[in-house]
Tab-separated table of C-alpha atoms in Angstrom:
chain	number	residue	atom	x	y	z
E	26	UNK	CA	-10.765	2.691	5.151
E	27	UNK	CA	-7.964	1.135	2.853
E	28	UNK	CA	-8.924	-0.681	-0.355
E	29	UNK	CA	-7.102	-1.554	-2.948
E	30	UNK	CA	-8.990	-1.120	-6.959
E	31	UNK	CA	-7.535	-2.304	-9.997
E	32	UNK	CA	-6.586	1.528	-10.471
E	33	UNK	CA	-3.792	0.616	-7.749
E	34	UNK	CA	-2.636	-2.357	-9.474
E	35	UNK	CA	0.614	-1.219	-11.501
E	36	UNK	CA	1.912	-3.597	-14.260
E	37	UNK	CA	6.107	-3.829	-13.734
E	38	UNK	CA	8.850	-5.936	-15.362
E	39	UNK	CA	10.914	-7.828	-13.824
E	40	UNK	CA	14.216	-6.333	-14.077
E	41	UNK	CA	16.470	-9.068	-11.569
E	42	UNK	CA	15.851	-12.173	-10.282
E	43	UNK	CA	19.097	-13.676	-7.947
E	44	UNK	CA	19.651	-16.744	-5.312
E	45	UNK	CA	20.816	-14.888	-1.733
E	46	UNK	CA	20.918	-17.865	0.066
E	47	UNK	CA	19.098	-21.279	0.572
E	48	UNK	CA	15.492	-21.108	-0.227
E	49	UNK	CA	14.995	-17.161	-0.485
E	50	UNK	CA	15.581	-15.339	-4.071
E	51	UNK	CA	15.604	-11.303	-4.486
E	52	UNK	CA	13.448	-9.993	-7.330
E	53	UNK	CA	13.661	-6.324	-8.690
E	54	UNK	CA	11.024	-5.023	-10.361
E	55	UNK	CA	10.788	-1.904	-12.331
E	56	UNK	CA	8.338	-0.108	-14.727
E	57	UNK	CA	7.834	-1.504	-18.399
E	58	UNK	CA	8.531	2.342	-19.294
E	59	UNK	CA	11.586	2.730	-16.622
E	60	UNK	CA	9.413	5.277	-14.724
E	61	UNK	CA	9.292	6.438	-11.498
E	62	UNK	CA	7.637	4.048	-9.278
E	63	UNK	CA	5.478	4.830	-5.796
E	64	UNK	CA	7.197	5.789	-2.921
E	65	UNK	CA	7.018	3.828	0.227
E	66	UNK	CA	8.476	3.919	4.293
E	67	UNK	CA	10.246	1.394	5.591
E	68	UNK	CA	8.280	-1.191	6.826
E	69	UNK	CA	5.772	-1.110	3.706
E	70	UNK	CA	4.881	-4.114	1.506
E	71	UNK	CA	3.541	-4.901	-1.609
E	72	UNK	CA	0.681	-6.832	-3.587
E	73	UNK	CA	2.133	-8.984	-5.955
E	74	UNK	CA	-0.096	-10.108	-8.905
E	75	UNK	CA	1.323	-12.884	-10.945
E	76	UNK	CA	0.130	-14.228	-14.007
E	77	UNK	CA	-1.985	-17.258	-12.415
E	78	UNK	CA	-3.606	-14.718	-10.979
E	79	UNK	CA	-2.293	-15.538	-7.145
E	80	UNK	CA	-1.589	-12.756	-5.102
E	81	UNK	CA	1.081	-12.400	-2.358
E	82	UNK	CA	2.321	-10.091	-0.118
E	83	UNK	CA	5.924	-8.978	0.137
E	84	UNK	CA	8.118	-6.374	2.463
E	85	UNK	CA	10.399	-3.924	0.207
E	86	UNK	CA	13.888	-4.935	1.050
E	87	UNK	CA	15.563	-2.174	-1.519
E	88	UNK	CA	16.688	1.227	-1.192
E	89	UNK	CA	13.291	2.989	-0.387
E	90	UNK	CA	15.320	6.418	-2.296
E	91	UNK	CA	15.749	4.761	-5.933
E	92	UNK	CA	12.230	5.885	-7.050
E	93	UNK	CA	12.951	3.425	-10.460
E	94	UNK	CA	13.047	-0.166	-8.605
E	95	UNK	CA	11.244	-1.822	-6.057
E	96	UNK	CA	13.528	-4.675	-4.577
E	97	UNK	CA	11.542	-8.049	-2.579
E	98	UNK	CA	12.988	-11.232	-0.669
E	99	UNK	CA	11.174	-14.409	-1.350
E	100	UNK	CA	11.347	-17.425	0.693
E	101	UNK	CA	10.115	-20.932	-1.049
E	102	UNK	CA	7.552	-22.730	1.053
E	103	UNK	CA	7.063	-26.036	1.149
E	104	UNK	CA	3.706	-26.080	2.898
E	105	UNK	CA	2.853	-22.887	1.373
E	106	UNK	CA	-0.369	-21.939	-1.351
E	107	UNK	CA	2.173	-22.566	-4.793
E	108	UNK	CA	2.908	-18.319	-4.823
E	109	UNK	CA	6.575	-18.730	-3.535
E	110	UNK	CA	6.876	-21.805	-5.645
E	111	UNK	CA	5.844	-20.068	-8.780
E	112	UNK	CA	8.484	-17.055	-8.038
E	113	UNK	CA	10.933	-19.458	-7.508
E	114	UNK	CA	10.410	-22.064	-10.555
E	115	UNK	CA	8.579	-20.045	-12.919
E	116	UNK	CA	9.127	-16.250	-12.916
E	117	UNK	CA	11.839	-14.795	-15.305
E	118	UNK	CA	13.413	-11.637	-16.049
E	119	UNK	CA	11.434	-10.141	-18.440
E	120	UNK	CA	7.962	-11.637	-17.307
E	121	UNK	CA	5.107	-9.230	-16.256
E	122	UNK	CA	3.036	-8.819	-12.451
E	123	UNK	CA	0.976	-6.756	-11.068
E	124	UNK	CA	1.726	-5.033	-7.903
E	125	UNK	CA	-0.933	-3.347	-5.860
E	126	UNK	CA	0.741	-0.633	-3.139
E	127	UNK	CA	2.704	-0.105	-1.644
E	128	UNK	CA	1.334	0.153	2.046
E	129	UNK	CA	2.648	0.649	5.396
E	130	UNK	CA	1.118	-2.026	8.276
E	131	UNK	CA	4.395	-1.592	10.154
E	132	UNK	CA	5.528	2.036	10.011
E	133	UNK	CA	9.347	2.729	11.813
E	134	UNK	CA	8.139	5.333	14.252
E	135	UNK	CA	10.424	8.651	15.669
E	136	UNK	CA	12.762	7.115	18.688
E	137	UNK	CA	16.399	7.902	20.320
E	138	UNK	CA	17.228	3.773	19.915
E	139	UNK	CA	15.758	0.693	18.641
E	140	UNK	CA	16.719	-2.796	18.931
E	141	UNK	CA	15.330	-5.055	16.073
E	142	UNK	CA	14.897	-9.102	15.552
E	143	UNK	CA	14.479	-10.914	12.911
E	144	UNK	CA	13.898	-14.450	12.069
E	145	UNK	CA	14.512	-15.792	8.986
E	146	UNK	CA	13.440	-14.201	6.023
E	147	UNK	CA	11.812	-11.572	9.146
E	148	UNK	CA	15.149	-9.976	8.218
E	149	UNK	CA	13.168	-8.010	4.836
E	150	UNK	CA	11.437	-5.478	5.971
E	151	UNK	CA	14.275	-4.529	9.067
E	152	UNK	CA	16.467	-4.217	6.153
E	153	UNK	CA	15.076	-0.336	5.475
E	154	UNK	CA	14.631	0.217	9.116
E	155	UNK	CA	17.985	-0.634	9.908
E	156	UNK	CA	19.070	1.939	6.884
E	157	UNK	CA	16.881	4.780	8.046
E	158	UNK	CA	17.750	4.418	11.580
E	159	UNK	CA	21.237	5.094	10.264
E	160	UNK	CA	20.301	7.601	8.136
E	161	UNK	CA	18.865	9.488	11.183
E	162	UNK	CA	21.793	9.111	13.234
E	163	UNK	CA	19.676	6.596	16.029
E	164	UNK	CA	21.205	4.025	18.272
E	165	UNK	CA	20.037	0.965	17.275
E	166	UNK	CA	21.102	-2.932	17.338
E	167	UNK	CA	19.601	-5.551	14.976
E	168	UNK	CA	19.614	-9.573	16.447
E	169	UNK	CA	18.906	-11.794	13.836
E	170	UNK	CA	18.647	-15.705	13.492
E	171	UNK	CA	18.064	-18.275	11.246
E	172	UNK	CA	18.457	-22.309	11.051
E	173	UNK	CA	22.029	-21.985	9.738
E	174	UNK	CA	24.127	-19.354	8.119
E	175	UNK	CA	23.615	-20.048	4.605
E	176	UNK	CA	20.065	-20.020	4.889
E	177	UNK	CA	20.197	-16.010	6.022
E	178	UNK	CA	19.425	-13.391	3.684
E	179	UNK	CA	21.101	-10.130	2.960
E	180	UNK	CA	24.419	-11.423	4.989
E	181	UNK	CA	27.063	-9.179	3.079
E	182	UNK	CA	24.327	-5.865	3.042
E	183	UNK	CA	24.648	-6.414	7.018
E	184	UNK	CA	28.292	-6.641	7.823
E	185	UNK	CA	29.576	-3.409	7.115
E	186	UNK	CA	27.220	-2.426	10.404
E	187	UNK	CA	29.933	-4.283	12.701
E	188	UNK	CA	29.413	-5.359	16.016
E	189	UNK	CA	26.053	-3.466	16.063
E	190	UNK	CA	24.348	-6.625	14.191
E	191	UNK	CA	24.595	-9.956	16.161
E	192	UNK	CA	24.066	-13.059	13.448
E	193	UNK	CA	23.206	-16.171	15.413
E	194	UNK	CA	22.643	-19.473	13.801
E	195	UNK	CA	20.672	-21.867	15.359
E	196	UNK	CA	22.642	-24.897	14.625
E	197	UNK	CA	25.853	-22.548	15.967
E	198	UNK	CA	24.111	-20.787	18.983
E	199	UNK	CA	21.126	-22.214	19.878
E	200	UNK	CA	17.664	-20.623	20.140
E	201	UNK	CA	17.821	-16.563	20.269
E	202	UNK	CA	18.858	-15.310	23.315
E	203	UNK	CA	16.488	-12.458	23.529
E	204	UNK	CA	16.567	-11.535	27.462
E	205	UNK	CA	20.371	-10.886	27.022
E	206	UNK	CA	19.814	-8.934	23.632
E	207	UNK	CA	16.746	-6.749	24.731
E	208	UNK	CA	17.738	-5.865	28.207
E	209	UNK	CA	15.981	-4.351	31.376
E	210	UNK	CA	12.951	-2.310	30.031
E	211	UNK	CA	13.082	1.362	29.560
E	212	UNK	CA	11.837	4.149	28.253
E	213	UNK	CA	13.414	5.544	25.131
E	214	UNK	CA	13.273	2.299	22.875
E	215	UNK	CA	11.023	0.767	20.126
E	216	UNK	CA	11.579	-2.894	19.201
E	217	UNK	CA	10.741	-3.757	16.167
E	218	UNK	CA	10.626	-7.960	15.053
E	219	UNK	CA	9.509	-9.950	12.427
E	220	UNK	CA	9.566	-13.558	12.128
E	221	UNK	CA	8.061	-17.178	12.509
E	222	UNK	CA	4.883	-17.063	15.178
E	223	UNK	CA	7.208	-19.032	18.116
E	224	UNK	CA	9.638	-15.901	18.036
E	225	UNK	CA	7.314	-13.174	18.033
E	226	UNK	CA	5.423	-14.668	21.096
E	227	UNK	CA	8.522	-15.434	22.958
E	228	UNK	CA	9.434	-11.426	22.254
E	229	UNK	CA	5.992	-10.594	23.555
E	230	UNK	CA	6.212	-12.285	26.845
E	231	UNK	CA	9.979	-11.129	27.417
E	232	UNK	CA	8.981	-7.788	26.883
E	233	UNK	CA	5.677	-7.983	28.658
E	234	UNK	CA	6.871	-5.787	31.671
E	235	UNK	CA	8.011	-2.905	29.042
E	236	UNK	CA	6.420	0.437	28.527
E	237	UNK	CA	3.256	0.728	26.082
E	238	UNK	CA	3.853	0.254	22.691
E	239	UNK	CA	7.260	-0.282	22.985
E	240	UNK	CA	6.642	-3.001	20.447
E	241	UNK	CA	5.957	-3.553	17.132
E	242	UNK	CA	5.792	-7.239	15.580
E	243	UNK	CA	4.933	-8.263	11.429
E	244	UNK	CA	3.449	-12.015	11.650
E	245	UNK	CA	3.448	-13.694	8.435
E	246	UNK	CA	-0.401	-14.793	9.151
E	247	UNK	CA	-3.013	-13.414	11.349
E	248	UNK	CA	-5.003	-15.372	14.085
E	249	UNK	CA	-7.398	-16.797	12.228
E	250	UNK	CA	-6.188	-20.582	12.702
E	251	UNK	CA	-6.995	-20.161	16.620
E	252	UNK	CA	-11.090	-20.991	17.502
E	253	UNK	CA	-13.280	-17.658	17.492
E	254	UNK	CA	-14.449	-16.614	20.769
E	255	UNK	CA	-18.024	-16.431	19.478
E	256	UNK	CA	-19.082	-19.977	17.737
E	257	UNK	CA	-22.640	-19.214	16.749
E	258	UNK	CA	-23.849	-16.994	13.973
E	259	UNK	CA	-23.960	-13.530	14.388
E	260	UNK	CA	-26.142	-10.650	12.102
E	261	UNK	CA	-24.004	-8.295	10.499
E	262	UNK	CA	-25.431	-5.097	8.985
E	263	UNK	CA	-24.024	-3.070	6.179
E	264	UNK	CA	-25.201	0.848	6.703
E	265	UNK	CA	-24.452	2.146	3.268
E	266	UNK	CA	-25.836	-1.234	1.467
E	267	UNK	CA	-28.973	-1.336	3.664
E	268	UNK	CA	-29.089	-4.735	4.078
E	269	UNK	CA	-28.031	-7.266	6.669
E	270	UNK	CA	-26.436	-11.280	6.562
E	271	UNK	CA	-26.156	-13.633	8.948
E	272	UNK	CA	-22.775	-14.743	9.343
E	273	UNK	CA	-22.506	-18.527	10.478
E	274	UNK	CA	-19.477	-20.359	12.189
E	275	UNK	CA	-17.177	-21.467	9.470
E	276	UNK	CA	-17.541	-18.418	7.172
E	277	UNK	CA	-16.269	-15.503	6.621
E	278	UNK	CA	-17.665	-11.931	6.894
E	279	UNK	CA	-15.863	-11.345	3.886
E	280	UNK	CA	-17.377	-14.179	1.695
E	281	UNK	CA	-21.040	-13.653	3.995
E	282	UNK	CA	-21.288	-10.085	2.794
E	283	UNK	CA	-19.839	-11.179	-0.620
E	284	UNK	CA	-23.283	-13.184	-0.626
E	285	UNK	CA	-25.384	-10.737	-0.484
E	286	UNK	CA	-23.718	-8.920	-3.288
E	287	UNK	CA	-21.390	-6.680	-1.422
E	288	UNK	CA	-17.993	-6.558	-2.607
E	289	UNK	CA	-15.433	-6.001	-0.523
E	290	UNK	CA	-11.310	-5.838	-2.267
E	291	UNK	CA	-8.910	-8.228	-0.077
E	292	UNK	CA	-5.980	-10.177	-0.685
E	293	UNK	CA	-4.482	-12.081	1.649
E	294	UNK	CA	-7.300	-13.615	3.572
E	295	UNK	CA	-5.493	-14.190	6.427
E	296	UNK	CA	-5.631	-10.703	7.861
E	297	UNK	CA	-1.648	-9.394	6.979
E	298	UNK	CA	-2.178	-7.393	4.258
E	299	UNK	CA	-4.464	-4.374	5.155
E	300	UNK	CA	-6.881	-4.838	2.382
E	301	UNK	CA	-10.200	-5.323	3.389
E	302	UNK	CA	-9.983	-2.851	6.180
E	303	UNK	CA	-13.711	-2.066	6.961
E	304	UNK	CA	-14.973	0.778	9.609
E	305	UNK	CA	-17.242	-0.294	12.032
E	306	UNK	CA	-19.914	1.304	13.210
E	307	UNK	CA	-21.471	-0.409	15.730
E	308	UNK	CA	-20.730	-3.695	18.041
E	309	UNK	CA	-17.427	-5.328	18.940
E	310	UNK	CA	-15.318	-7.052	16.785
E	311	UNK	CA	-13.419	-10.220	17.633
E	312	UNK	CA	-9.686	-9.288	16.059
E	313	UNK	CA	-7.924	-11.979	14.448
E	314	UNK	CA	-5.210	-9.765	12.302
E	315	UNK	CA	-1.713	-9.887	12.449
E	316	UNK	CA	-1.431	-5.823	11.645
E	317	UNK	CA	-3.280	-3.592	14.552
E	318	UNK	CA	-1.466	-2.619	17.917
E	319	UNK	CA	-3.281	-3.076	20.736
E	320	UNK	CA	-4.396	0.147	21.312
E	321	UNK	CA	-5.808	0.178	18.015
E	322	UNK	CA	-7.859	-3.461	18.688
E	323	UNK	CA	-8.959	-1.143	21.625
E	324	UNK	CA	-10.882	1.207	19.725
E	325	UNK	CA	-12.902	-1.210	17.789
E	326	UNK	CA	-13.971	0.842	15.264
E	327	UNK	CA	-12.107	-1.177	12.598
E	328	UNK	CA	-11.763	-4.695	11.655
E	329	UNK	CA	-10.381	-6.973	8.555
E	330	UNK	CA	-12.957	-8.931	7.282
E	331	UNK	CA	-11.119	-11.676	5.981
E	332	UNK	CA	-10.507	-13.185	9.341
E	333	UNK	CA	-12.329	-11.243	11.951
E	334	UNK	CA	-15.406	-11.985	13.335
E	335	UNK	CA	-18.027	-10.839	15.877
E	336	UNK	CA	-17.789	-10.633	19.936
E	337	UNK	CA	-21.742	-9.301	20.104
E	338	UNK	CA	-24.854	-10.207	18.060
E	339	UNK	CA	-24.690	-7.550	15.846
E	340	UNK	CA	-22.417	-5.554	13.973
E	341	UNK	CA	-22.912	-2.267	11.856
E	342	UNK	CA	-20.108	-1.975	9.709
E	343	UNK	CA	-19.518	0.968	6.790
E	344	UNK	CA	-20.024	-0.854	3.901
């Protein structure tokens, strides 16, 4: 089980803060004492505290082999809960956060050739794949759209990759052509995309007809928006506590065992950040992440608590 305690919570500087392009700023964070910071894979992310006391989650964008800097991409959103907003407006060089991590939902895995997509600021966390697929001396092609040009990240950190990175525009190509860019299906490739919700489902069903776990999507929120498949309450029991809640339509398992005086660390509440992941026991879970594969969902014998819920009556989870 993965939980995050204050003892994970590190308290950096921020070293850089720069405008990339339209809406997205880079931030580079390094220890008050300039010492070596955690490492981290490709693909991980990090919990950043700031000092409201709102926590968000970004992908490290940086060189994952400077152990002295950890390097994010932040998009401002409009519609979004004020953390972006706050990077954007309010946080200096200089100023103090917290940052919990780093951790891997999205790990590059061993392959002969990957393709990757990104949309929008989706590009972040392809960034490190892209360099380590390199690194390893992999085939690999990276697709990767936005609404216009000079709203795309990381531009110049791309081109010296040539032809093998394909920049489309929407307002100067159109939606993503992603039949033409993925191909027939085949063994011997991972894809790897992250991006807005319409993307990553339109990957899904092109690639529908690939092999197994040929791949791997980061959503930027779970499915917790989308009506549970279960609508009445549902008892959950917690085997170390010894005590059981009933868990009504509407709340939470999170904030239900919460009431009953059972803590349980999470973050993002909207099942993306890895957090709250609980073991369960007993029962089936109704999965409503953004973060486990399918063979994983499978298994049931995990769940995030922040946005799953129940299938059966009961569950028995390890808390």
């Amino acid at each position: 089980m993965t939980l995050m305690t204050t003892r994970d919570v590190a308290g950096l500087r921020v070293h850089r803060k720069s405008v990339i392009a339209d809406g997205v700023v880079t931030l580079e964070l390094v220890a008050a004492d300039g010492g070596r910071l955690k490492d981290w894979t490709p693909g991980s992310h990090i919990d950043l505290v700031l000092p409201t006391g709102v926590t968000r989650q970004y992908s490290l964008c940086g060189d994952r082999w400077d152990p002295h800097r950890y390097r994010l991409g932040v998009l401002r959103e409009p519609a979004g809960r004020g953390g972006s907003a706050y990077v954007h407006d309010e946080l200096d060089v200089g100023d103090r956060v917290g940052v919990g991590g780093p951790r891997n939902n999205f790990p590059l895995v061993p392959s002969p050739e990957y393709l990757f997509v990104a949309g929008g600021i989706g590009i972040t966390p392809l960034l490190p794949m892209v360099r380590q697929a390199e690194l390893l001396g992999a085939r690999w092609r990276l697709l990767y759209g936005g609404r216009h040009r000079r709203s795309m990240a990381f531009l110049p950190e791309l081109e010296p990759y040539g032809d093998r990175v394909l920049v489309r525009p929407q307002d100067e190509h159109g939606l993503l052509d992603l039949g033409a860019f993925l191909g027939d299906p085949r063994l011997g490739v991972k894809i790897y995309a992250c991006g807005p919700a319409p993307l990553l489902d339109a990957i899904e069903r092109v690639c529908a007809t690939w092999p197994p776990h040929a791949v791997r999507t980061e959503r930027f929120v779970g499915d917790g928006s989308a009506t549970p498949v279960r609508t009445t309450p549902f008892e959950v029991e917690l085997a170390r506590s010894g005590v059981s809640v009933t868990v009504p339509a509407g709340t939470s398992v999170l904030d239900a065992v919460a009431g009953v005086g059972v803590e349980v660390l999470s973050s993002c509440r909207q099942g993306t950040c890895g957090t709250c992941e609980t073991t369960v026991l007993a029962g089936l879970p109704e999965h409503r992440d953004a973060i486990l594969e399918d063979h994983e969902r499978a298994a049931d014998d995990c769940m995030f608590v922040c946005v799953s819920r129940s299938l059966s009556a009961r569950l028995v989870l390890d808390l």
